[in-house]
mmCIF file of C-alpha atoms in Angstrom:
data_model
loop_
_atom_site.group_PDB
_atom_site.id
_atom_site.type_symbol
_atom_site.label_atom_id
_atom_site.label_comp_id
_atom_site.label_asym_id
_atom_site.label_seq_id
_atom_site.Cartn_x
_atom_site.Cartn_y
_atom_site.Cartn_z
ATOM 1 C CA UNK J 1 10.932 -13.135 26.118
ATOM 2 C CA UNK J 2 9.807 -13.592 22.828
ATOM 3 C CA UNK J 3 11.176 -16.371 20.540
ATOM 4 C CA UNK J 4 10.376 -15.803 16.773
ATOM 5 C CA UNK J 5 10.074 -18.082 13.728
ATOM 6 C CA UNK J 6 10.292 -18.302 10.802
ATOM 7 C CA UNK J 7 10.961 -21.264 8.025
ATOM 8 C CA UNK J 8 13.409 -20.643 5.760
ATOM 9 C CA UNK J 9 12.485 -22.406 2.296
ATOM 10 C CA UNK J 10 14.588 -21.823 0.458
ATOM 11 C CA UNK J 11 27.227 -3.378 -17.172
ATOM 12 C CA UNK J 12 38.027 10.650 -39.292
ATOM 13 C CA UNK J 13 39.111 12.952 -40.258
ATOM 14 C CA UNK J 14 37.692 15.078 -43.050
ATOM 15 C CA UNK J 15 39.787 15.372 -45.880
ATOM 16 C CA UNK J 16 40.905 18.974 -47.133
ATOM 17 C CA UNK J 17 38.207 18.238 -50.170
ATOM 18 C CA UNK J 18 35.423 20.962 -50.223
ATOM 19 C CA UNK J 19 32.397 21.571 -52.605
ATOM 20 C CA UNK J 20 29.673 19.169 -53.316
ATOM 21 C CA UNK J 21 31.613 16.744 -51.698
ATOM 22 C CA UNK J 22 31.211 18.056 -48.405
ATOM 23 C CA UNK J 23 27.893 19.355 -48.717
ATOM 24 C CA UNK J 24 27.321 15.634 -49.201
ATOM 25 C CA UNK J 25 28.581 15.005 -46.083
ATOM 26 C CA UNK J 26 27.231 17.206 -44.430
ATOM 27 C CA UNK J 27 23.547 16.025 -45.349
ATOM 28 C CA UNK J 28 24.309 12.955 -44.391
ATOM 29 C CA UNK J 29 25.344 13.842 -41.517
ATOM 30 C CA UNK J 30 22.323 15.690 -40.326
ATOM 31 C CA UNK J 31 20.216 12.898 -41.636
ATOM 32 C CA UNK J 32 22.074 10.600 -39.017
ATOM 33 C CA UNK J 33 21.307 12.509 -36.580
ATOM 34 C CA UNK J 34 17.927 12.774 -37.349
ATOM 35 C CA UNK J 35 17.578 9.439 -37.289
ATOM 36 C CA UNK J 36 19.270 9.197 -34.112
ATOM 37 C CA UNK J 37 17.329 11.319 -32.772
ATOM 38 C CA UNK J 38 13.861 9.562 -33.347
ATOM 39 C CA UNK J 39 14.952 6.224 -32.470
ATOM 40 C CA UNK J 40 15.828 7.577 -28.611
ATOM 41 C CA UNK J 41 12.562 9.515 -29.081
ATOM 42 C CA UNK J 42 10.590 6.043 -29.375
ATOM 43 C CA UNK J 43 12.726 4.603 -26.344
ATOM 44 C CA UNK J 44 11.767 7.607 -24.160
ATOM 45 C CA UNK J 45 7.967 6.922 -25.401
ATOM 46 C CA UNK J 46 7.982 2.911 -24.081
ATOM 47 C CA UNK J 47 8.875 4.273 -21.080
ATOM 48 C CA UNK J 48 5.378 6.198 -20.645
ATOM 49 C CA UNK J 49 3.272 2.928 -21.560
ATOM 50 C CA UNK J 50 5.335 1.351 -19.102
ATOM 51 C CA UNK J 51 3.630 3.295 -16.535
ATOM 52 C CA UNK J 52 6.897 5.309 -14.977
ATOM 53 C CA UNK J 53 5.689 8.423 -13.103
ATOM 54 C CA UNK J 54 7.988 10.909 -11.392
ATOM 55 C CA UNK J 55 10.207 9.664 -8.291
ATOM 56 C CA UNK J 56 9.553 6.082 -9.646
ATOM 57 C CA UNK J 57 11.406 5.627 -12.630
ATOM 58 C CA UNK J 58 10.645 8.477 -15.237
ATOM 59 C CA UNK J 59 12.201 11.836 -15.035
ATOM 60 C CA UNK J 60 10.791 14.348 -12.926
ATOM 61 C CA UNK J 61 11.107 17.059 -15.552
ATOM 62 C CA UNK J 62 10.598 16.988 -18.721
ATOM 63 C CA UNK J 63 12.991 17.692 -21.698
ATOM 64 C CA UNK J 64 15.461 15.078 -20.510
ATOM 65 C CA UNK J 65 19.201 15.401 -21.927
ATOM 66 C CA UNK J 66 20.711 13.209 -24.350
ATOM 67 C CA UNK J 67 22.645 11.544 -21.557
ATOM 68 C CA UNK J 68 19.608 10.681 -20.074
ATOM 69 C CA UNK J 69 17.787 9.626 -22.874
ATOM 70 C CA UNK J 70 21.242 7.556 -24.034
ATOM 71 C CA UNK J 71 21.366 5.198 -20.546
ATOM 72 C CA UNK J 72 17.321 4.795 -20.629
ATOM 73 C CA UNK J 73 17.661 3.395 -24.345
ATOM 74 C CA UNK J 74 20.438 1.092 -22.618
ATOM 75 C CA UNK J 75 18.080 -0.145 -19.505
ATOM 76 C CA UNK J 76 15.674 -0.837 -21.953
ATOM 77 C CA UNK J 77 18.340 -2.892 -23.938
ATOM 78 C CA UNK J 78 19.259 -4.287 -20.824
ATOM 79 C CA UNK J 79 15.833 -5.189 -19.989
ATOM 80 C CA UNK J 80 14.828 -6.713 -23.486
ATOM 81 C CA UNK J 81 18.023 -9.024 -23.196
ATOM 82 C CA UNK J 82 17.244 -10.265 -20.212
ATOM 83 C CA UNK J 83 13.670 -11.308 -21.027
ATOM 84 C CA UNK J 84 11.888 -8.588 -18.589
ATOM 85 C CA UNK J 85 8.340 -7.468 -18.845
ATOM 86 C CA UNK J 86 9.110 -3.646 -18.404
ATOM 87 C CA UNK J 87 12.272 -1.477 -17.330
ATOM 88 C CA UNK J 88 12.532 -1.868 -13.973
ATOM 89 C CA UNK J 89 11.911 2.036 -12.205
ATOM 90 C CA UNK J 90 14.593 3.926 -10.818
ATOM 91 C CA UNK J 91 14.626 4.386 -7.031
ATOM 92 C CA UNK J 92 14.755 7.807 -5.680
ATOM 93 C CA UNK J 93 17.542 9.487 -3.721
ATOM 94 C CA UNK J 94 18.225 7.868 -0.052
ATOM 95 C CA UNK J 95 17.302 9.532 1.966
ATOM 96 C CA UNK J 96 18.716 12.877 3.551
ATOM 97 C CA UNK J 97 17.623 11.900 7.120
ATOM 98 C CA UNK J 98 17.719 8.208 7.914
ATOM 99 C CA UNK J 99 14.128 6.318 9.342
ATOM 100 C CA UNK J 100 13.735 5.196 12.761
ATOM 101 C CA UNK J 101 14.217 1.760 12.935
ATOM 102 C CA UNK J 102 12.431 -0.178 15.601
ATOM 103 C CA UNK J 103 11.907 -3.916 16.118
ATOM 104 C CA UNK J 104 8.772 -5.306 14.384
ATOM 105 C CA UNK J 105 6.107 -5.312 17.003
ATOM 106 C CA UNK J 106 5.467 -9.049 18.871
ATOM 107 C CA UNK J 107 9.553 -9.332 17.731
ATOM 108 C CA UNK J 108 10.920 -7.736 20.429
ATOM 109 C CA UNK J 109 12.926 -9.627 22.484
ATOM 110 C CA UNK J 110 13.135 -8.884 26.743
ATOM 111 C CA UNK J 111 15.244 -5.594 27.551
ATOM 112 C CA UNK J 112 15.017 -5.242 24.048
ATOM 113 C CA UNK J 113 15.031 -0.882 24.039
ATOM 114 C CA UNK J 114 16.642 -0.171 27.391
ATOM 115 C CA UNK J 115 19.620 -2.522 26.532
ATOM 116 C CA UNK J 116 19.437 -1.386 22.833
ATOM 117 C CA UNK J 117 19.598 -4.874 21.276
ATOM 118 C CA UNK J 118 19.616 -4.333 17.102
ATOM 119 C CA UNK J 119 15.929 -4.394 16.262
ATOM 120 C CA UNK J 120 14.592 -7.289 14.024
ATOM 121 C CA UNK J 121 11.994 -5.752 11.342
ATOM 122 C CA UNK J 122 10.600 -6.619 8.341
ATOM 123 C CA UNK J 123 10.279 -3.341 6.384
ATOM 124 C CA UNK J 124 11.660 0.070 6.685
ATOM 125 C CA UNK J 125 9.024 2.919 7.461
ATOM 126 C CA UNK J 126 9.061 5.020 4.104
ATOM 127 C CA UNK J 127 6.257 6.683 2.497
ATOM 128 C CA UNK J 128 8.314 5.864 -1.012
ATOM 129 C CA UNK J 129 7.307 3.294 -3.253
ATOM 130 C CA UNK J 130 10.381 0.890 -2.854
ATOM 131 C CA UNK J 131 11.213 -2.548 -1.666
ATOM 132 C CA UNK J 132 14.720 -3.562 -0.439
ATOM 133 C CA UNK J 133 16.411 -7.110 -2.325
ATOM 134 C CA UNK J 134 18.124 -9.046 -0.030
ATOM 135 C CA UNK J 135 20.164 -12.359 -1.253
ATOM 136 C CA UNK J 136 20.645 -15.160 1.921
ATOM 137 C CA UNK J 137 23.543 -17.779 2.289
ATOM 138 C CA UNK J 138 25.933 -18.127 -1.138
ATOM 139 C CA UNK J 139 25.346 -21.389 -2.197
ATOM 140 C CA UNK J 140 24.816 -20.952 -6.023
ATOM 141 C CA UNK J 141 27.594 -18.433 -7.972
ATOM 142 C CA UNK J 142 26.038 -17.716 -10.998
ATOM 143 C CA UNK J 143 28.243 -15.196 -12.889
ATOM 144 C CA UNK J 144 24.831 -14.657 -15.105
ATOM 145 C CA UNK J 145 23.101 -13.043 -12.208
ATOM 146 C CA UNK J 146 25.582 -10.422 -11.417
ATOM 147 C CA UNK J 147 25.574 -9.992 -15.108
ATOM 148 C CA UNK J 148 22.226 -9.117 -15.383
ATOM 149 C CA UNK J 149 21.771 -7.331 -12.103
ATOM 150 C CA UNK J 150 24.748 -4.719 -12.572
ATOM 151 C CA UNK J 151 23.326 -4.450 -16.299
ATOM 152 C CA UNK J 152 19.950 -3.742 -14.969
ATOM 153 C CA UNK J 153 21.572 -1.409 -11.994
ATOM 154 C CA UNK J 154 19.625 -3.148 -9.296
ATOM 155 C CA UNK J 155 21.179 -3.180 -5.782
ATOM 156 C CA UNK J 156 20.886 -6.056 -3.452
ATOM 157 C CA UNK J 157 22.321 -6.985 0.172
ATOM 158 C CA UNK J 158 23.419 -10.035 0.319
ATOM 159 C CA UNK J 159 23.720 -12.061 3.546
ATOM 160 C CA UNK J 160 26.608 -14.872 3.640
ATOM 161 C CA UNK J 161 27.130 -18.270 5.478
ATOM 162 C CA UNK J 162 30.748 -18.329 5.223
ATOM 163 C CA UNK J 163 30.531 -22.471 4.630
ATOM 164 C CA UNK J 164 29.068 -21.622 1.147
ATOM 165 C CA UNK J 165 31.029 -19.130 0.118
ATOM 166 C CA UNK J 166 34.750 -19.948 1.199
ATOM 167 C CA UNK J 167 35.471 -21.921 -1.974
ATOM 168 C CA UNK J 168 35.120 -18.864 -3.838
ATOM 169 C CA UNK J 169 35.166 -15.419 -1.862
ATOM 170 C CA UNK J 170 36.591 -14.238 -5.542
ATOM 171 C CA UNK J 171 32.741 -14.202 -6.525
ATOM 172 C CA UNK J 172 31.666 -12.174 -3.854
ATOM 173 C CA UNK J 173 35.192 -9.675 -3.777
ATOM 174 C CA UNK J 174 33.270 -9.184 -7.522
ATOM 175 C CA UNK J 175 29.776 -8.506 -5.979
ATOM 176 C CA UNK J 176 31.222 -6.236 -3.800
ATOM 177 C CA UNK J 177 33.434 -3.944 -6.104
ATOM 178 C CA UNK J 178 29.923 -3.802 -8.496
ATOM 179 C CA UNK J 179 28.636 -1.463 -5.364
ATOM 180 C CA UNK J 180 26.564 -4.342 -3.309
ATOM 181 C CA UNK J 181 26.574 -4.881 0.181
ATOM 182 C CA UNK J 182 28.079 -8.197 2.203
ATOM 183 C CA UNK J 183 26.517 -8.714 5.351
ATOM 184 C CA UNK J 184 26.665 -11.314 7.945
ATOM 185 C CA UNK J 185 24.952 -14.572 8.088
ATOM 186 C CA UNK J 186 26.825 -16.377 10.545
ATOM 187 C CA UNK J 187 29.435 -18.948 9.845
ATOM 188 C CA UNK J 188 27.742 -22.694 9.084
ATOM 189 C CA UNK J 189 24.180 -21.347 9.570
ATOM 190 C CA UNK J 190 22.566 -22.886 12.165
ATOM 191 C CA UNK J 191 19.253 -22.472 14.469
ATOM 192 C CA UNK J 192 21.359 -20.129 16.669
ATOM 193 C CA UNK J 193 18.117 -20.610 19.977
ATOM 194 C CA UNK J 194 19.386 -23.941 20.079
ATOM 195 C CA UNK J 195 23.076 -22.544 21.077
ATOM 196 C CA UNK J 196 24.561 -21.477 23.973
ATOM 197 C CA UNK J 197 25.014 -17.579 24.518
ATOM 198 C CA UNK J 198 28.604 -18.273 23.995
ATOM 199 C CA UNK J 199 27.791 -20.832 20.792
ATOM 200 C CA UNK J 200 25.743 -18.034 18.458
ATOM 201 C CA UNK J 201 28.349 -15.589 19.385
ATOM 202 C CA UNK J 202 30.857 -18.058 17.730
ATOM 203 C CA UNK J 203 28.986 -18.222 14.894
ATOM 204 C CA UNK J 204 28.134 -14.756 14.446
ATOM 205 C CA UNK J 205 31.437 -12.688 15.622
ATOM 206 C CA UNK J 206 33.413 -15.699 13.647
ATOM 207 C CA UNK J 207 31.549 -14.379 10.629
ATOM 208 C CA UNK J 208 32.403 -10.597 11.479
ATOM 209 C CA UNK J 209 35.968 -11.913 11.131
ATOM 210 C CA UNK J 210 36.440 -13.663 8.320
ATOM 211 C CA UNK J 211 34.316 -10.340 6.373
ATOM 212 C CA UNK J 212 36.527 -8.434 7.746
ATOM 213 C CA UNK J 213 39.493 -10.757 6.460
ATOM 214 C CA UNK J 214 37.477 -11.607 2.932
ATOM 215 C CA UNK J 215 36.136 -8.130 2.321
ATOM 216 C CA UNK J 216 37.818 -5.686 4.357
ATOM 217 C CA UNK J 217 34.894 -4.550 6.898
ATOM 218 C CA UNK J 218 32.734 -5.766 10.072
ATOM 219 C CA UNK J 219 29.202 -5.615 8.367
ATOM 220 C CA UNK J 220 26.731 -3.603 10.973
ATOM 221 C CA UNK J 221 23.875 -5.654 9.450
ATOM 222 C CA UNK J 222 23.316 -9.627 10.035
ATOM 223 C CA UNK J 223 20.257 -11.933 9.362
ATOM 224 C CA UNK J 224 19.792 -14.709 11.984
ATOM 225 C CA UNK J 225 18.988 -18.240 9.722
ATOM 226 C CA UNK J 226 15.949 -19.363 9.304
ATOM 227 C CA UNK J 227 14.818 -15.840 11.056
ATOM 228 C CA UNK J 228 15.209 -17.300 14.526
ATOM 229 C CA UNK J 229 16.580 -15.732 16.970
ATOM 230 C CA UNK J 230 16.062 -15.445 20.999
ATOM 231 C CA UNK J 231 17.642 -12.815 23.077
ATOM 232 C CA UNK J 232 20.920 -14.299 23.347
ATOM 233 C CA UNK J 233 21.226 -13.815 19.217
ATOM 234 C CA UNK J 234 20.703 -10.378 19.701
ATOM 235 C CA UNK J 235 23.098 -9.546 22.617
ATOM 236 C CA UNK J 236 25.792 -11.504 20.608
ATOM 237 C CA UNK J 237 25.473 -9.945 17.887
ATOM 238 C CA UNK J 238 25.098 -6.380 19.687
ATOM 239 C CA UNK J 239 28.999 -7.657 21.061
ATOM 240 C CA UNK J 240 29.787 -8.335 17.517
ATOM 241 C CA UNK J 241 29.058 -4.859 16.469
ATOM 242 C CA UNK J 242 26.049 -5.688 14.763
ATOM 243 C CA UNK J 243 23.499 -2.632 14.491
ATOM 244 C CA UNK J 244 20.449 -3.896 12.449
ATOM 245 C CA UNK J 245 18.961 -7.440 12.287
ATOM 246 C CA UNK J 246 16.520 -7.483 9.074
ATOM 247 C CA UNK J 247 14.647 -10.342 8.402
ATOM 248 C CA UNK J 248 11.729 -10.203 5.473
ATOM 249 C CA UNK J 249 8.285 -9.754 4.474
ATOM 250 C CA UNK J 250 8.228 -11.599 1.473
ATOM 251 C CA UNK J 251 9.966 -14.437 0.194
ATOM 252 C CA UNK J 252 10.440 -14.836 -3.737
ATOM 253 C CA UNK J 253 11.189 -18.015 -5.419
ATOM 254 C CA UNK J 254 12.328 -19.303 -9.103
ATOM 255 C CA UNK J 255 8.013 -20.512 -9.778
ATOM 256 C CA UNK J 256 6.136 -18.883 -6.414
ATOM 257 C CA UNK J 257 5.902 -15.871 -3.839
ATOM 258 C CA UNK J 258 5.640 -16.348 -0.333
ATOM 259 C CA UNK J 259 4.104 -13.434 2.259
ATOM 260 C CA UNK J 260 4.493 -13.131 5.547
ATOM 261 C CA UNK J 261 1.054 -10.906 5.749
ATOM 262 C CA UNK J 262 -2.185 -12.700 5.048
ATOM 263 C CA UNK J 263 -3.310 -10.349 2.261
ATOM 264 C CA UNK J 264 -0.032 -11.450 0.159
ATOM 265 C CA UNK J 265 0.931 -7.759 -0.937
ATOM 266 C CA UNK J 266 3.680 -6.006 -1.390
ATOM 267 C CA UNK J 267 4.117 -2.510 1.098
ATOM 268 C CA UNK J 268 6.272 0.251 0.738
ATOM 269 C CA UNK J 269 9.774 -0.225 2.242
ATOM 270 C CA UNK J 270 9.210 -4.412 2.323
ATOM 271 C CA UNK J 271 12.239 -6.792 3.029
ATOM 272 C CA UNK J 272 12.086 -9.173 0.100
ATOM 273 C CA UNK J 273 14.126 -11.985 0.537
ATOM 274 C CA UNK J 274 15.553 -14.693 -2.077
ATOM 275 C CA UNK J 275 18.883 -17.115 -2.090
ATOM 276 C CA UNK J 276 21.890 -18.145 -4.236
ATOM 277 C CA UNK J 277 20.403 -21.225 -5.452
ATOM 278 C CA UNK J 278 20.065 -22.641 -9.296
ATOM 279 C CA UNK J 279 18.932 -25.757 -11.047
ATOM 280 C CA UNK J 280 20.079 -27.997 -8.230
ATOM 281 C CA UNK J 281 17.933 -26.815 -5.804
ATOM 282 C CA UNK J 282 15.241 -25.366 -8.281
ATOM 283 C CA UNK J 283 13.305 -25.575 -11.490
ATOM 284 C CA UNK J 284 15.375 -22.668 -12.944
ATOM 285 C CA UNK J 285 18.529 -20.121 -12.215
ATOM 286 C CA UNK J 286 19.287 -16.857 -10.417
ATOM 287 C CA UNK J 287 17.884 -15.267 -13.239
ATOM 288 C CA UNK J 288 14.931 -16.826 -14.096
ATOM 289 C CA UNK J 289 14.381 -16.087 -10.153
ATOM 290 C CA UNK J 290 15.195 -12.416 -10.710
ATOM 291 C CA UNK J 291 13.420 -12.221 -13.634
ATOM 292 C CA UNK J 292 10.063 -13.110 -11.569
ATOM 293 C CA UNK J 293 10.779 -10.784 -8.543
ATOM 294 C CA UNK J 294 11.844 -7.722 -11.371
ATOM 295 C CA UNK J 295 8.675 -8.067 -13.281
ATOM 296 C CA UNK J 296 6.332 -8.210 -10.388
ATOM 297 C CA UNK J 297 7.302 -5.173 -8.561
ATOM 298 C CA UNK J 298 7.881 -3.201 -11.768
ATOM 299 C CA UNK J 299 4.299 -3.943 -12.675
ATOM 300 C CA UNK J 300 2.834 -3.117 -9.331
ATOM 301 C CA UNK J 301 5.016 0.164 -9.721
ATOM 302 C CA UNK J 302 7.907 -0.572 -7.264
ATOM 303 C CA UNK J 303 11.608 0.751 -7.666
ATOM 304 C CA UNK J 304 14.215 -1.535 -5.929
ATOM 305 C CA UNK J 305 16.342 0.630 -3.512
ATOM 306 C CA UNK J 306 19.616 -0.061 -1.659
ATOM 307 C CA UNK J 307 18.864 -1.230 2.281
ATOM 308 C CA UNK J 308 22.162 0.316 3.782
ATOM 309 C CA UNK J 309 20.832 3.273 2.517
ATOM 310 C CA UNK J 310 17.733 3.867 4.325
ATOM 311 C CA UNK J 311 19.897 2.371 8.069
#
């Protein structure tokens, strides 16, 4: 059996008048939408020195319609007032058929295939460029950050302790109904190898309950804390109804990035994983901390994709 670790730092009516009066109007009119017409022109242009390409942010065709052209001049808006680098790139359909998910290798756990225990991984096998957001505990309820994150149309999983987030399961009812997923991160977080069998599955099929009671489903998806976990975590949460245990790859934080692979990169289909935390636990807020993750993998030409999608 394998025990793994890992530390866990932390959106007039005309008048009946005719002549030169309406041929006034008229040009004015077309001037307008002239005008118009250029300035949407000039939006669609920053998006090419932003480096979008096809499947990753731009438009695969070209001769986009007006719609089109209407909500990219609003993401770039969006982007502006929120002090990003870039508009972040547009993640591509999920996929049709789902990826194989399989534990990480050296994180399996014993009996871990012929008892089917959920597999803990780190990234999903995709040949896409995409990373998956994923938000742990609920500590900080910044109503900036889901502000700025449903302006900016960037999905997220978020993972909740539910002794951070019972004083205000309003917050996260709010999360939810902006499309973002709620998944289980047992009940008072705590390093679930040093608990009984019966103990973790306490913590983690107490947890099933009150999302079921809070948010009207049992998630298939929980995160052990601190990523530990031994088999017992896994066959509890396998009674719980729990499918998938993610973990991450990368960690981001308000001033650094942590990486779980020596070369510190980014891959295609990495877990990236932050927390609800603000100035009392760091040197800035939810969306100074969003801010750094969104510029980085925009630069390095990552679109941020929903996880339940690709499971």
């Amino acid at each position: 059996m394998r025990l793994v670790l890992q530390n866990d730092k932390y959106r007039a009516r005309w008048g009946a008048g005719a002549g030169a009066r309406a041929r006034k109007l008229a040009v004015g009119c077309c001037a307008a939408a002239l005008a118009s017409t250029a300035l949407l022109s000039g939006c669609a242009g920053e998006d090419s020195r932003a480096g979008a390409a096809p499947g990753q942010g731009a438009p695969a065709h070209p001769g986009p319609h007006a719609g089109q052209l209407t909500e990219h001049a609003r993401l770039v808006a969006a982007a502006k007032r929120w002090g990003l680098q870039q508009v972040p790139l547009t993640p591509p359909p999920p996929p049709a058929k789902k990826p194989v998910i399989t534990a990480r290798a050296g994180f399996e756990v014993d009996h871990q295939e012929d008892w089917y225990l959920p597999p803990v991984f780190t990234t999903v096998p995709t040949k896409q460029k995409i990373v998956f957001l994923t938000i742990d505990d609920g500590s900080e309820k910044d109503p900036r950050f889901l502000q700025m994150m449903r302006e900016l149309k960037i999905p997220y999983t978020a993972f909740l302790s539910n002794y951070l987030v019972k004083d205000d399961y309003g917050y996260f009812r709010r999360m939810q109904s902006y499309g973002h997923t709620l998944n289980n991160h047992t009940l008072h977080h705590p390093y679930l190898p040093g608990l009984s069998y019966e103990e973790q599955k306490k913590e983690i099929c107490g947890m099933q309950d009150i999302m079921e009671k809070q948010f009207g489903e049992r998630p298939k998806v929980f995160r052990p804390p601190y990523g530990n976990y031994n088999q017992d975590t896994l066959i509890a949460a396998k009674t719980c109804g729990i499918k998938y245990a993610p973990i991450w790859n990368e960690e981001v934080f308000v001033d650094h990035w942590e990486y779980r692979e020596d070369d510190q990169k980014l891959r295609r289909g990495d877990i990236v994983l932050t927390h609800f935390r603000g100035r009392d636990d760091w040197n800035g807020t939810m969306v100074d901390d969003m801010r750094r993750f969104l510029d980085k993998v925009t630069r390095e030409g990552y679109a941020v994709a929903r996880l339940e999608d690709y499971l």
